[in-house]
PDB file of C-alpha atoms in Angstrom:
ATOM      1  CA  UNK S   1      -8.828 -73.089-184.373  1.00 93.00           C
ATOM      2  CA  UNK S   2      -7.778 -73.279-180.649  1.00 96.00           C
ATOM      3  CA  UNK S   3      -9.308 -71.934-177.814  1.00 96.00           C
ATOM      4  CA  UNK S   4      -7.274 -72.262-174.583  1.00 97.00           C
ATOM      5  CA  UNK S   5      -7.594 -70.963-171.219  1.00 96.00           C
ATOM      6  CA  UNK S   6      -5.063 -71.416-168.120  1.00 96.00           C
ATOM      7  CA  UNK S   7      -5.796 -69.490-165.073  1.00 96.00           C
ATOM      8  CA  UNK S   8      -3.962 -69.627-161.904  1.00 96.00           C
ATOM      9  CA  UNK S   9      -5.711 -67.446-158.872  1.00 95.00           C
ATOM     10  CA  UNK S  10      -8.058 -66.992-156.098  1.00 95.00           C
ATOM     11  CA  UNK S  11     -11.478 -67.887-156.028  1.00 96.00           C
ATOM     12  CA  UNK S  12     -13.470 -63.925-154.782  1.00 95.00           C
ATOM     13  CA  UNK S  13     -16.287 -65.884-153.124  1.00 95.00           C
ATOM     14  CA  UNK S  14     -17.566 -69.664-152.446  1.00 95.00           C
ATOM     15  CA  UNK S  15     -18.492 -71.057-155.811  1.00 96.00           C
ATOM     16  CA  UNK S  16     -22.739 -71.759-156.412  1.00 96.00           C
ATOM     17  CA  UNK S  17     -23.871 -74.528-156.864  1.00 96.00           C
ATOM     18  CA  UNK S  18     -26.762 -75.235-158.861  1.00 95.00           C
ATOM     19  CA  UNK S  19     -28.871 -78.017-161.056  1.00 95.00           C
ATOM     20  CA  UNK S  20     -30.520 -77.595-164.376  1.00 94.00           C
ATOM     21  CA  UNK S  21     -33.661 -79.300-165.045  1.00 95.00           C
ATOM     22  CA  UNK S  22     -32.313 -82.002-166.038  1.00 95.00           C
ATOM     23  CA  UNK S  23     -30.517 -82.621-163.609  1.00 94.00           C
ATOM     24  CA  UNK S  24     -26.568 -81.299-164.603  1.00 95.00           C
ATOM     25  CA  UNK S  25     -24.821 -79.380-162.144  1.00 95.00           C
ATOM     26  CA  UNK S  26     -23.343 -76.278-162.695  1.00 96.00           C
ATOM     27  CA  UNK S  27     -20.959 -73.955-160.728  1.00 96.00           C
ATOM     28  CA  UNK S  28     -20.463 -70.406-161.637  1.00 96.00           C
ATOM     29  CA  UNK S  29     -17.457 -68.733-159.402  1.00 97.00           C
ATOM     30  CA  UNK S  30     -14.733 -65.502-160.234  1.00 96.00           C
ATOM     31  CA  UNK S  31     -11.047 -66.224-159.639  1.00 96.00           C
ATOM     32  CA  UNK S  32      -8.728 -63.118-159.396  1.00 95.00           C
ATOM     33  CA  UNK S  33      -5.993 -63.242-161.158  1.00 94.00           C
ATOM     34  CA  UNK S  34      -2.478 -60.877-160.827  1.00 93.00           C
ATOM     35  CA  UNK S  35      -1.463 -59.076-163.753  1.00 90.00           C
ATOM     36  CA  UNK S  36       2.295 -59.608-164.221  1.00 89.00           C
ATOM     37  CA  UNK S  37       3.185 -55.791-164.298  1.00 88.00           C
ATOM     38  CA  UNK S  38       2.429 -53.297-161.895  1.00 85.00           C
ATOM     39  CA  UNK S  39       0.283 -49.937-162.895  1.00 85.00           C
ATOM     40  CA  UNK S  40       1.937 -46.460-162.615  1.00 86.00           C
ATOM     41  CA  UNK S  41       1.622 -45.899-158.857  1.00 89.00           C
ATOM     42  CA  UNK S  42       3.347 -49.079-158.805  1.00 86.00           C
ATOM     43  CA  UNK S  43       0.678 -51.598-157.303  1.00 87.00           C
ATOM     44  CA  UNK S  44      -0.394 -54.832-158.883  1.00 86.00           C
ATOM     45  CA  UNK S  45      -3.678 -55.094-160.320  1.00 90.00           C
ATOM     46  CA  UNK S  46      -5.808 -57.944-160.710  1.00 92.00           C
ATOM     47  CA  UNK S  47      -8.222 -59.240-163.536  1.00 94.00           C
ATOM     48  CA  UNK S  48     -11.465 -60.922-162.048  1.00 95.00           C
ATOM     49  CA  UNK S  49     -12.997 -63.754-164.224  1.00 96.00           C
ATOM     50  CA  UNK S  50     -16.155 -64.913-164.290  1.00 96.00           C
ATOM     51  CA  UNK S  51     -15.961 -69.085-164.646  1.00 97.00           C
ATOM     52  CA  UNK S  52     -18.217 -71.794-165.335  1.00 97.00           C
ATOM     53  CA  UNK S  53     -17.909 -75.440-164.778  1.00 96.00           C
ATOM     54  CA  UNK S  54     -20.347 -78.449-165.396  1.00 96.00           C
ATOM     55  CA  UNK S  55     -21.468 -81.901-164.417  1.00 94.00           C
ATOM     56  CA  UNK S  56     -19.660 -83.638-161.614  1.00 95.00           C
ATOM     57  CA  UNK S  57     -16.696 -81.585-162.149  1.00 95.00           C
ATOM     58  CA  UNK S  58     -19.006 -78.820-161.007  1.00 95.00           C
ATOM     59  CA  UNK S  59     -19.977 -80.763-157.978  1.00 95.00           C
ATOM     60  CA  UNK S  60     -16.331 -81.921-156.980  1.00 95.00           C
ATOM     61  CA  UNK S  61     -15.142 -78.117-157.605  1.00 95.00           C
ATOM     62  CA  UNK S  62     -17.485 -76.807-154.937  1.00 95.00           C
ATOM     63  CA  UNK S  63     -16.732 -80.166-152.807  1.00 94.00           C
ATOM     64  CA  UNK S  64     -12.840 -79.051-152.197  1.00 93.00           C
ATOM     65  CA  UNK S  65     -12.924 -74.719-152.833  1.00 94.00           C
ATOM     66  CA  UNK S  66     -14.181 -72.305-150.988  1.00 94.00           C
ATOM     67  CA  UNK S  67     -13.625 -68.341-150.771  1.00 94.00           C
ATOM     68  CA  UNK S  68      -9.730 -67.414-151.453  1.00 93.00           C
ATOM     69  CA  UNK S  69      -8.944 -70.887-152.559  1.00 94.00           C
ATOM     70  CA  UNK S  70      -6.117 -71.113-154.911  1.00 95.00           C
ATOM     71  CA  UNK S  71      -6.797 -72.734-158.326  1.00 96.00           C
ATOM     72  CA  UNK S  72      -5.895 -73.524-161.342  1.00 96.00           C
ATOM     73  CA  UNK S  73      -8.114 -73.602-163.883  1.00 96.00           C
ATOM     74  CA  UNK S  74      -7.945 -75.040-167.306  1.00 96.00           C
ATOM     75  CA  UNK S  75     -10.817 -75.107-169.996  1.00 96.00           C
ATOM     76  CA  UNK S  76     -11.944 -72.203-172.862  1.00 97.00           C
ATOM     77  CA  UNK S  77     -13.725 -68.773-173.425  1.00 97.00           C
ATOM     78  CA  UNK S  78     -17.542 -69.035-174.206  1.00 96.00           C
ATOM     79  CA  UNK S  79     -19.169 -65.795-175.392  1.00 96.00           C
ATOM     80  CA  UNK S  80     -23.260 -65.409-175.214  1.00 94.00           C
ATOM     81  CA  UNK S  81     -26.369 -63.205-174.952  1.00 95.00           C
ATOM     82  CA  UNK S  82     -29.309 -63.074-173.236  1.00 94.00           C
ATOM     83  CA  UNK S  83     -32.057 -60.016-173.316  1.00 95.00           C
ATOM     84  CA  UNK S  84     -32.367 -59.407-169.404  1.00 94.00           C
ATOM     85  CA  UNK S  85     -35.840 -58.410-168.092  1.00 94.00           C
ATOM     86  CA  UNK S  86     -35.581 -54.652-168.857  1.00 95.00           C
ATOM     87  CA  UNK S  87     -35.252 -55.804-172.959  1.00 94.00           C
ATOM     88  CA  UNK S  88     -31.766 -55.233-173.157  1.00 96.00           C
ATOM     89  CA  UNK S  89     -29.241 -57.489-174.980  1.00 96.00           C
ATOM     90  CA  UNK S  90     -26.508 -58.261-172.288  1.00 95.00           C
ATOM     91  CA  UNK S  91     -23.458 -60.083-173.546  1.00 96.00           C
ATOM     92  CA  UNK S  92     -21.668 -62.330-171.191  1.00 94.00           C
ATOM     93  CA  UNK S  93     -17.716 -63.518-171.491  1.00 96.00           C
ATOM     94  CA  UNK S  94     -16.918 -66.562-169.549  1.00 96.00           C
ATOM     95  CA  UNK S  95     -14.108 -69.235-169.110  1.00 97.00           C
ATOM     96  CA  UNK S  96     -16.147 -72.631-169.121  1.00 97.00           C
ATOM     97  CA  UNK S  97     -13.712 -74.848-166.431  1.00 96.00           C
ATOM     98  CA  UNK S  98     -13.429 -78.704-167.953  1.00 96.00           C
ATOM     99  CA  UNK S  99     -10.383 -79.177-165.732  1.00 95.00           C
ATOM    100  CA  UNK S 100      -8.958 -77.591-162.413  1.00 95.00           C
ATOM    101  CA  UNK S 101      -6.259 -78.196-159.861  1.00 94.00           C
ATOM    102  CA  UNK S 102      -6.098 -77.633-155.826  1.00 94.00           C
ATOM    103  CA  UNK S 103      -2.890 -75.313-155.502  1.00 93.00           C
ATOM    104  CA  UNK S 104      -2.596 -75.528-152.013  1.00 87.00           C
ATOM    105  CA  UNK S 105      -3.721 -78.022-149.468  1.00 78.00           C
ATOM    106  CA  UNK S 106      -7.014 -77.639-148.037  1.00 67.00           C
ATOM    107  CA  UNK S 107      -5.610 -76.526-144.166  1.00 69.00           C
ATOM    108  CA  UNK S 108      -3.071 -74.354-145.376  1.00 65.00           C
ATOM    109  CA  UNK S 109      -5.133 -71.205-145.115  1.00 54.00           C
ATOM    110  CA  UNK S 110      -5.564 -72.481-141.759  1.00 52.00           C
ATOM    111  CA  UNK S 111      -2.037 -73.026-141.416  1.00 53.00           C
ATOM    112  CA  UNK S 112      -1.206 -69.259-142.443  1.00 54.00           C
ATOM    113  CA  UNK S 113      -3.674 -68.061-139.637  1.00 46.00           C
ATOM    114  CA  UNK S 114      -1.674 -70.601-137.103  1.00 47.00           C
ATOM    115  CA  UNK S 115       1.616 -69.547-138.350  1.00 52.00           C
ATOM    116  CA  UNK S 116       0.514 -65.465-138.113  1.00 50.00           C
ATOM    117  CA  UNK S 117      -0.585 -66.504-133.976  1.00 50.00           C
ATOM    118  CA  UNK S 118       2.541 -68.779-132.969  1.00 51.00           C
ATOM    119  CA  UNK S 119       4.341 -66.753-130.580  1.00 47.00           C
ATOM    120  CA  UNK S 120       7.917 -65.411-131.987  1.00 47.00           C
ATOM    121  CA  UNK S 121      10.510 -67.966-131.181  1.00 44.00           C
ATOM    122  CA  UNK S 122       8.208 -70.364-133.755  1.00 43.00           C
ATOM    123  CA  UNK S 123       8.680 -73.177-130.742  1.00 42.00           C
ATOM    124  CA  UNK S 124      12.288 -74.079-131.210  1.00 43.00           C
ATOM    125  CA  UNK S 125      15.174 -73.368-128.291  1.00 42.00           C
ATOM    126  CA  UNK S 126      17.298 -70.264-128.727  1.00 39.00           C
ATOM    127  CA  UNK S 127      20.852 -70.248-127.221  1.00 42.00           C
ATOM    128  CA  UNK S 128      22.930 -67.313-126.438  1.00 41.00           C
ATOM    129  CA  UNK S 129      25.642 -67.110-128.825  1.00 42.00           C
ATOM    130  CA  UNK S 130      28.877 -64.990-127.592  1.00 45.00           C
ATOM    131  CA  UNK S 131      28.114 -62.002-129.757  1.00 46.00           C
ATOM    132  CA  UNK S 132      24.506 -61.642-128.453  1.00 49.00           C
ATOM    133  CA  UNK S 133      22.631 -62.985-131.233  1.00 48.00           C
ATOM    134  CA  UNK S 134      20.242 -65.692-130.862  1.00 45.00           C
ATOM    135  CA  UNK S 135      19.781 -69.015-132.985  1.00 45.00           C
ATOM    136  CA  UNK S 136      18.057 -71.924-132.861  1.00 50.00           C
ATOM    137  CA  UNK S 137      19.734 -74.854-131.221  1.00 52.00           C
ATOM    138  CA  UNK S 138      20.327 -78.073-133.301  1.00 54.00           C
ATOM    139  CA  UNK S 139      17.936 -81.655-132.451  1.00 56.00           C
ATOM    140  CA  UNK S 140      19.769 -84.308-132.084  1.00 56.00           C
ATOM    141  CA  UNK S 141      17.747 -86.567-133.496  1.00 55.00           C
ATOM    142  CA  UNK S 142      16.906 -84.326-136.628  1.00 54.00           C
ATOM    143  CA  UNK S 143      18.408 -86.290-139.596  1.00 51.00           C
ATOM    144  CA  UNK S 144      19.750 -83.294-141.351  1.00 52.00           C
ATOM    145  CA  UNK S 145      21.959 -82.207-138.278  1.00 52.00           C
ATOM    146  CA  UNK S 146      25.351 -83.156-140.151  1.00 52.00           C
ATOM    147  CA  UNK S 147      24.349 -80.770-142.907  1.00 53.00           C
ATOM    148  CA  UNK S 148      26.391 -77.645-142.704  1.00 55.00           C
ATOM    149  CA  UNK S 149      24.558 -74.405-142.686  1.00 61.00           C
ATOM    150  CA  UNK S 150      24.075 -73.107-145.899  1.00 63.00           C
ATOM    151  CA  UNK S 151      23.931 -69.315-146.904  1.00 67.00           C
ATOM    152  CA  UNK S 152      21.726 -66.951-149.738  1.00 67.00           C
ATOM    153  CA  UNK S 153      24.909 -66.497-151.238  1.00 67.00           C
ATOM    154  CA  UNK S 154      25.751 -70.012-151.978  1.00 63.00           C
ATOM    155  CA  UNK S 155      22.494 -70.644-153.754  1.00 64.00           C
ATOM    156  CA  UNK S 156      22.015 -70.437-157.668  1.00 62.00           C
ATOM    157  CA  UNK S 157      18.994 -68.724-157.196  1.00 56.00           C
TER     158      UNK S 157
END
């Protein structure tokens, strides 16, 4: 039998923390995940799943993630049921996390609110070029100076 789960999204809120009593943590979060297809208006919907993850994995994950992290997650589905305090069988459907990954670097979030602020010339020298266009003007001390320019349509991709 195999049970499998990858996911690859954004953590919907800070993950919680919390300690059995015997002492193993566990972290319950929901990562949002984009559908590969887009619905009939033509927007992308996304699938939000409810994760667990245990032990010191638990505590690391909540360590380094935080609302709108990106994450990869890799571990299995876990079905169970509880009767809630109204005596009603709810059934729960969870990923249980053994393994994740940091998909982006901690600042980079911060990085996208620093690059949505710089002001528009992104802090490199424009020159006037003869037809009126502007560019940015070549460092002399940037190693890749000698490269020639290299156009959209020369790439393979």
């Amino acid at each position: 039998m195999i049970n499998r789960t990858v996911l690859v999204g954004r953590l919907t809120r800070d993950p919680e923390l919390k300690y059995t009593n015997s002492g193993r943590a566990v972290a319950s979060f929901n990562i949002a995940v984009n559908r590969q297809f887009t619905n009939s208006q033509g927007e992308r919907e996304a699938d939000f799943i409810n994760c667990v993850i245990w032990n010191k994995t638990a505590e690391n994950f909540c360590n380094f993630t935080r609302k709108g992290s990106l994450v990869g997650i890799d571990g299995r589905i876990q079905t169970r049921s509880y009767e809630n305090q109204q005596g009603t069988r709810v059934y729960v459907t969870e990923v249980v996390a053994e393994n994740f990954s940091l998909l982006e670097s901690k600042n980079s979030s911060q990085n996208e609110q620093f690059e949505q602020n710089r002001p528009q010339n992104n802090g490199q020298n424009y020159q006037n070029k003869q037809n009126g266009q502007s560019s940015p003007s070549r460092n002399p001390n940037d190693p890749f100076n000698s490269m020639p320019d290299i156009k959209d349509d020369d790439l393979p991709f």
